[in-house]
Coordinates of C-alpha atoms in Angstrom, one line a residue:
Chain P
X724 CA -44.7 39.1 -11.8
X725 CA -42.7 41.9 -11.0
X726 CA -41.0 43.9 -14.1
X727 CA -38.3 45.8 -15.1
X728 CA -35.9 46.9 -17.4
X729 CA -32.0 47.6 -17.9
X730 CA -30.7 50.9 -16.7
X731 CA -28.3 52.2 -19.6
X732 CA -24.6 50.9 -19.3
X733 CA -23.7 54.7 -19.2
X734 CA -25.4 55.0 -15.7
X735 CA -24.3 51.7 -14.4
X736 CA -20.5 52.6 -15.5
X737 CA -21.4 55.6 -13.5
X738 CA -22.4 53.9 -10.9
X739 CA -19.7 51.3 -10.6
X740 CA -16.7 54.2 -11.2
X741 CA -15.4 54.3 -7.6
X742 CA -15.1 50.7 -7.2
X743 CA -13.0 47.6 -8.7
X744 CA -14.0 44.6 -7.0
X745 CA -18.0 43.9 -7.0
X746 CA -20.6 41.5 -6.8
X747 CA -23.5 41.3 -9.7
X748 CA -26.4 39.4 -7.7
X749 CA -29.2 38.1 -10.2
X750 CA -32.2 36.9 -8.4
X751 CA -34.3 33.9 -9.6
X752 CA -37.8 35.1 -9.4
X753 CA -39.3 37.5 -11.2
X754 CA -36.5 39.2 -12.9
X755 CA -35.3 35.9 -14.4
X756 CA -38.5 35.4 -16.5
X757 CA -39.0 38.9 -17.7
X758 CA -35.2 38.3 -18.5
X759 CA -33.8 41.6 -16.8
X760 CA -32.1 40.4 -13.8
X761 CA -31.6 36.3 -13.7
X762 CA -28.3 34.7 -13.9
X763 CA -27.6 34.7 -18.0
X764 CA -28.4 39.2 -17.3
X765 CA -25.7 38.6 -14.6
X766 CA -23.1 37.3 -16.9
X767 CA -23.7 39.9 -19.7
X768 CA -23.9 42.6 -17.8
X769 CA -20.5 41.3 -16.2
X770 CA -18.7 40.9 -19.1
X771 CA -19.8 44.5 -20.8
X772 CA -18.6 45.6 -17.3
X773 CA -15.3 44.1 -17.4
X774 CA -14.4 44.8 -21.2
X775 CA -15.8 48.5 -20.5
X776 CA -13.5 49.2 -17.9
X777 CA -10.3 47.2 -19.1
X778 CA -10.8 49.0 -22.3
X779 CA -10.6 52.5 -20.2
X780 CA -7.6 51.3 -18.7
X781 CA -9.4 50.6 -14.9
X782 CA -9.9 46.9 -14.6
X783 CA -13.1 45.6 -12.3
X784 CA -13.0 42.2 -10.6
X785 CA -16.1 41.0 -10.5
X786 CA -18.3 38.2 -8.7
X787 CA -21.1 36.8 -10.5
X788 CA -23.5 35.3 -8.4
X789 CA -27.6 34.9 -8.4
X790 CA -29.6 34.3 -5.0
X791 CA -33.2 32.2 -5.1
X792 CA -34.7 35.3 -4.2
X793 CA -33.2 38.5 -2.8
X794 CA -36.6 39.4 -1.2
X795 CA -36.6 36.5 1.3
X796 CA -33.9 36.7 4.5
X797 CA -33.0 32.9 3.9
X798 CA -31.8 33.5 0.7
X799 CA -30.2 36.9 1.5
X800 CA -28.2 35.5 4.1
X801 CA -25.9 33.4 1.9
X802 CA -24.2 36.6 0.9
X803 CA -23.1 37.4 4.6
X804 CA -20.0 34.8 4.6
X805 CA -18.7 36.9 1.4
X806 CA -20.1 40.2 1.5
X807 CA -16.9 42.0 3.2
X808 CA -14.6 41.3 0.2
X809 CA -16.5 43.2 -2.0
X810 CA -16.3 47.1 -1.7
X811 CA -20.5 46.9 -3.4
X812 CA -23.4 44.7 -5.0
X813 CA -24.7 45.7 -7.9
X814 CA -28.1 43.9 -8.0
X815 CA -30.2 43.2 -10.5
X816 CA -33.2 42.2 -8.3
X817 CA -36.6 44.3 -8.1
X818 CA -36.8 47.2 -6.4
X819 CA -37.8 45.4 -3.3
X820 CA -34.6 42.7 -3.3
X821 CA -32.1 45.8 -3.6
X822 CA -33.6 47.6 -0.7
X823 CA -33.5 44.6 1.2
X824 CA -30.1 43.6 0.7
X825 CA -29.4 47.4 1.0
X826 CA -31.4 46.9 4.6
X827 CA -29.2 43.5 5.9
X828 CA -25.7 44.6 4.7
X829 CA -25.6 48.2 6.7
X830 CA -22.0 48.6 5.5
X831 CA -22.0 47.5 1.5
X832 CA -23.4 50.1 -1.0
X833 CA -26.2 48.5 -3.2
X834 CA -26.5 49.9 -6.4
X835 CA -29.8 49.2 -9.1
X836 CA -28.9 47.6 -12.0
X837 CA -32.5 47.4 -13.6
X838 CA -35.5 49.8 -13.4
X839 CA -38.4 48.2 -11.0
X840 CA -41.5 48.5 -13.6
X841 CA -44.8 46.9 -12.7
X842 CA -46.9 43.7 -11.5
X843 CA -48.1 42.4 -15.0
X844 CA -48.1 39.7 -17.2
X845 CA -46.1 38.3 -20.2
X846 CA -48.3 39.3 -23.2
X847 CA -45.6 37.3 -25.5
X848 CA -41.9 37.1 -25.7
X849 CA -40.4 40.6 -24.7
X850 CA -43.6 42.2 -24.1
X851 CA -45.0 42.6 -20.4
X852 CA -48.2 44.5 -19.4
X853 CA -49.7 45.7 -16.5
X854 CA -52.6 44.3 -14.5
X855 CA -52.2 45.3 -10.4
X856 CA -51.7 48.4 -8.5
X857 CA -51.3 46.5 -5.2
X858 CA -54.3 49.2 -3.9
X859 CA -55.7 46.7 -1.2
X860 CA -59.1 46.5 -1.6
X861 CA -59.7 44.2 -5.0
X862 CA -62.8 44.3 -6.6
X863 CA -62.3 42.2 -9.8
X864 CA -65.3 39.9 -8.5
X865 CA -67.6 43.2 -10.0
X866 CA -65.7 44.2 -12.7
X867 CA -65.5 40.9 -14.9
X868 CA -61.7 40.3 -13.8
X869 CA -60.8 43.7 -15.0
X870 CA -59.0 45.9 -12.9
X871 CA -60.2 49.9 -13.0
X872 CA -57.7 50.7 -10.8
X873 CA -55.1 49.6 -13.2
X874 CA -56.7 49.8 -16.7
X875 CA -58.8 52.6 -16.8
X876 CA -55.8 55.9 -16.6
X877 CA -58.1 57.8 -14.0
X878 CA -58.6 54.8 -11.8
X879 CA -62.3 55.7 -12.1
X880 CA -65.3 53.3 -10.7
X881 CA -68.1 54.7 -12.1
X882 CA -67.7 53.9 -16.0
X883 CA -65.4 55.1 -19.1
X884 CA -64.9 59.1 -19.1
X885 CA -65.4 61.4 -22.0
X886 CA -62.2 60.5 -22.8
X887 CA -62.8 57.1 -24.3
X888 CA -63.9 56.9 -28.3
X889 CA -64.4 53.7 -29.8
X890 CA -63.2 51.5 -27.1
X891 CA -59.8 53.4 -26.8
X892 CA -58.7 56.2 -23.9
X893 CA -57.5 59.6 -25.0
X894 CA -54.3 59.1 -23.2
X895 CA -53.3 56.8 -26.1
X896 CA -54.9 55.6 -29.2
X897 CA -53.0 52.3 -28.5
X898 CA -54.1 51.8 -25.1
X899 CA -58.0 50.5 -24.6
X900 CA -60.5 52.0 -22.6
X901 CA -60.2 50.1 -19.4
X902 CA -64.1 50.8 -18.2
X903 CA -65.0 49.6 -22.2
X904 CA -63.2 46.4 -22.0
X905 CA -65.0 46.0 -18.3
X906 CA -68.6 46.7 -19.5
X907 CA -67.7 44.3 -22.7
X908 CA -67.2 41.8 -20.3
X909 CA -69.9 42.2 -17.6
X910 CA -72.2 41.8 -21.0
X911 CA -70.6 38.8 -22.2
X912 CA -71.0 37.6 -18.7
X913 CA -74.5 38.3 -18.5
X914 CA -73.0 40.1 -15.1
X915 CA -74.0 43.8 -16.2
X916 CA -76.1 43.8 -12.6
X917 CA -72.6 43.5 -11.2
X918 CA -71.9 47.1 -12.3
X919 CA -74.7 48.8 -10.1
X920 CA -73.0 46.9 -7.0
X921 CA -69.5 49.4 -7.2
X922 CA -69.3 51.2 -4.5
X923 CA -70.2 54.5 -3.9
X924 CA -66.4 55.5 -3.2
X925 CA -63.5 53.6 -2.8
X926 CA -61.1 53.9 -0.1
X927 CA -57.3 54.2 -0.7
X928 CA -55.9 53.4 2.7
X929 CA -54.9 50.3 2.1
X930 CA -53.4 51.5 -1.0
X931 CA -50.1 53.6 -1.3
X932 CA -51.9 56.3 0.5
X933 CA -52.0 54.9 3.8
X934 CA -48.3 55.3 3.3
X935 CA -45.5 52.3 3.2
X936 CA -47.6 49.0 3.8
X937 CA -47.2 45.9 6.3
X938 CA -48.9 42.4 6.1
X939 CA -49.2 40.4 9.4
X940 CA -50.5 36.8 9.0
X941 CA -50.7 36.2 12.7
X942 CA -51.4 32.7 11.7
X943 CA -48.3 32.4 10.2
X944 CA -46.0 33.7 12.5
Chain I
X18 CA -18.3 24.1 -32.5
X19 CA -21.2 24.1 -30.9
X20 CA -24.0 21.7 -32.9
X21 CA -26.9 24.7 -33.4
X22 CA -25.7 28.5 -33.5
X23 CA -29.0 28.4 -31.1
X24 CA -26.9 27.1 -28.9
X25 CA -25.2 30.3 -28.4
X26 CA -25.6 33.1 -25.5
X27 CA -25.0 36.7 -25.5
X28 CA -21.9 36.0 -22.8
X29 CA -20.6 33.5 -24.8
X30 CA -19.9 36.2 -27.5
X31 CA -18.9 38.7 -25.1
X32 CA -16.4 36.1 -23.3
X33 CA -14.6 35.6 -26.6
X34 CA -13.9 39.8 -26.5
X35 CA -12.7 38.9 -22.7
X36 CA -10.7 36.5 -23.8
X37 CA -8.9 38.4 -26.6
X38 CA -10.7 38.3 -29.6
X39 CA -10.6 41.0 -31.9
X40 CA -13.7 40.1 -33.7
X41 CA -16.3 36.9 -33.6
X42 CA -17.8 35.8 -36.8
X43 CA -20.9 33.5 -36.1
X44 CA -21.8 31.3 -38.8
X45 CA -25.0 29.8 -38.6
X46 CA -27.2 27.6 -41.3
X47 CA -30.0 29.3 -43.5
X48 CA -32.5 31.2 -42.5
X49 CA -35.4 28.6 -42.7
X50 CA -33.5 25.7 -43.0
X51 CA -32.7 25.4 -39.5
X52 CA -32.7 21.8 -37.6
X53 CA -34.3 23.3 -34.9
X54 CA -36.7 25.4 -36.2
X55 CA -35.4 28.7 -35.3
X56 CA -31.9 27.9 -33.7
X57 CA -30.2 30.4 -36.0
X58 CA -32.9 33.1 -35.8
X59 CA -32.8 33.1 -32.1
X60 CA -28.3 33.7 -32.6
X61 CA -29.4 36.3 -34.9
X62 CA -30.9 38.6 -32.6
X63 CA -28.6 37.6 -29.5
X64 CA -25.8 38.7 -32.4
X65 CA -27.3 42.0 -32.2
X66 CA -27.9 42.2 -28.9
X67 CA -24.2 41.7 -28.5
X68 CA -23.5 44.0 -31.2
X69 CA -25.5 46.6 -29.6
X70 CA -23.9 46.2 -26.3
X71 CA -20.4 46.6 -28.2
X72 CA -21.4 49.8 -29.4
X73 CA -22.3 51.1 -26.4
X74 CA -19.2 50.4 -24.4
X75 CA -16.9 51.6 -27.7
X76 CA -15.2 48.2 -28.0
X77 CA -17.2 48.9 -31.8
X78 CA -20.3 46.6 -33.1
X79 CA -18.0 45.9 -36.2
X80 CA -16.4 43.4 -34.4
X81 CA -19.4 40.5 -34.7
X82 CA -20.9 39.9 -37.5
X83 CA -23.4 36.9 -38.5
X84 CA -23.1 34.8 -41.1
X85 CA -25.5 32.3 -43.4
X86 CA -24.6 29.5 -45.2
X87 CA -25.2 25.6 -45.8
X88 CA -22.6 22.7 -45.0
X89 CA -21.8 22.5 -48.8
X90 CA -20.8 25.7 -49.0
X91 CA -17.2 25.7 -48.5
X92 CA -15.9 28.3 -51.2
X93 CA -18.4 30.5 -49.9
X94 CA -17.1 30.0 -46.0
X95 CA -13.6 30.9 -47.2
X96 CA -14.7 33.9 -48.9
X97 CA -16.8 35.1 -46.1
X98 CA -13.6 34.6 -43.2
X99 CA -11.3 36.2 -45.6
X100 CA -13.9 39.4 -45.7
X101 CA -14.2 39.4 -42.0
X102 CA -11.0 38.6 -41.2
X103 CA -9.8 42.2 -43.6
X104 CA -12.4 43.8 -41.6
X105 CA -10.8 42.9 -38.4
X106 CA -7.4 43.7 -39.9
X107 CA -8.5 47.3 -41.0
X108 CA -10.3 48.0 -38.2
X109 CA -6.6 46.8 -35.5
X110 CA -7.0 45.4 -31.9
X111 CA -10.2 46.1 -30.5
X112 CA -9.4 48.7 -27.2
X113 CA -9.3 45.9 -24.8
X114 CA -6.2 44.4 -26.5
X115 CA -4.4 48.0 -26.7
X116 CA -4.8 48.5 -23.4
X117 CA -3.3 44.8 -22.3
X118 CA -0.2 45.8 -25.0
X119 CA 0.7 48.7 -23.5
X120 CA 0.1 46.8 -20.0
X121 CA 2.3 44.5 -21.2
X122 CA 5.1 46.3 -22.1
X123 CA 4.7 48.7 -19.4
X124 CA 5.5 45.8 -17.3
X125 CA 9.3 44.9 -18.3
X126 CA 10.3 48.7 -18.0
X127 CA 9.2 48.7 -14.5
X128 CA 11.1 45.5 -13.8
X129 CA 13.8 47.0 -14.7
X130 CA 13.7 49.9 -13.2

């Protein structure tokens, strides 16, 4: 899923300071089950809004609201009948649902509610960690479904650095070697053949690289 | 009343500030002896969640406090509302209520004028 985290009320007052009737737009997806943006965030977040700025003497009116998805047009487009009452949107979508609605409604500033963090996974309750760099060109087939783009802090393909000791990397004593854990693997996979097949380079244009990216599934169009 | 203090949400606590409140005690059973397993443990940190958010907006984390007891407890109920409710009284309206006062009585004068 894609993560993320509160911005600090203090920036979000900031944000909101010029305005006194908004909507807060959750979004169902991923935001909902790392529990920074669904539709229980929306109504906390609204509240602390509205007793922050009643208490300052500078009432907000606010509409609390949560779309499927903001990162699909369908689902975007039910804000259209409403959007022009509102002087802005504070979403609390990913970084890719507030550019979108930012993209659809020309006229209506969209302000972040959250910090976009990264594609990971749900290690346990209130603890996400990340797995995918989006780079393109996956190789976890040779790497015992470990990603060296991701795990290892140099993105090397070649092996751990000097920099790992005793299965940890020297960025951080908490954080593992990413190369360790994929050699541990490849063994316990009997799969250590796999780690002469890397290739010799890797290419990053389909990666951030090659600058902003586009997916075309003619057959889907 | 809600049946399980598990039951309750951070904007359920904060709507009780919208609505007025000047402080929200939550009372919930023993820790451990919960009927749903961890119904109370799971209020306790929304309770300081909310208290946190309090804080931070200087409407003052005083104002919720959580609470422990069993059903049988009744002497012990009516001591701990009377210590919460002091705490309330020492600490006055929370800013949200001084600012619909003076709304308030702002309100005549101009209708008079």
């Amino acid at each position: 899923m894609i993560t993320g985290t509160p911005k600090p009320i203090e920036e979000i007052l900031e944000m909101v300071e010029p305005y006194d009737n908004i909507i807060v737009a959750g979004c169902h997806g991923c935001v909902t089950v790392c529990r920074v943006g669904g539709h229980k965030e929306v109504e906390v977040l609204s509240s602390t809004l509205r007793l922050a700025r009643e208490s300052g003497g500078s009432k907000i009116e606010i509409n609390e609201l949560s779309l499927e998805r903001q990162c699909d047009p369908e689902y975007v487009e039910t804000l259209r009948p409403l959007i022009d009452d509102y002087q802005a949107v504070l979403s609390i979508a990913c970084g890719a649902g507030i550019q979108f609605l930012a993209e659809k409604f020309s006229k209506t500033p969209i302000l972040p509610g959250i910090n976009t963090g990264f594609l990971g996974v749900t290690e346990r309750q209130g603890e996400w960690s990340e797995r995918c760099q989006g780079c393109g060109d996956c190789v976890l087939h040779l790497t015992g479904g470990i990603c060296p783009v991701t795990r290892c802090a140099k993105q090397l393909f070649h092996g751990p650095c000097g920099g790992s000791t005793a299965g940890k990397c020297e960025i951080d004593q908490n954080v593992q070697c990413g190369w360790q854990l994929i050699i541990d693997r490849l063994k316990a996979l009997d799969q250590m053949d796999n780690y002469l097949k890397l290739k010799p380079y890797k290419g990053w244009d389909s990666s951030r690289d090659g600058g902003p990216r586009r997916i075309i599934r003619e057959d889907m169009i | 009343m809600l049946p399980c203090t598990g039951r309750i949400e951070e904007s359920l606590l904060l709507k009780a500030f919208e609505n007025g409140a000047d402080g929200v005690m939550v009372i919930g059973c023993l820790e451990g002896d919960c009927h749903y397993v961890s119904g109370n443990i799971r209020a306790r940190e929304r309770v300081k969640r909310v208290y946190s958010i309090l804080d931070q907006i200087k409407i003052g984390p005083e104002r919720i406090r959580m609470y422990n007891l069993s059903a049988g407890e009744g002497a012990k109920f009516a001591a701990f509302a009377n210590e919460f409710v002091e705490q309330i009284m020492e600490l006055g309206p929370s800013p949200i209520n001084i600012v619909r006062a003076k709304t308030a009585q702002k309100a005549p004068e101009e209708e008079t004028l």
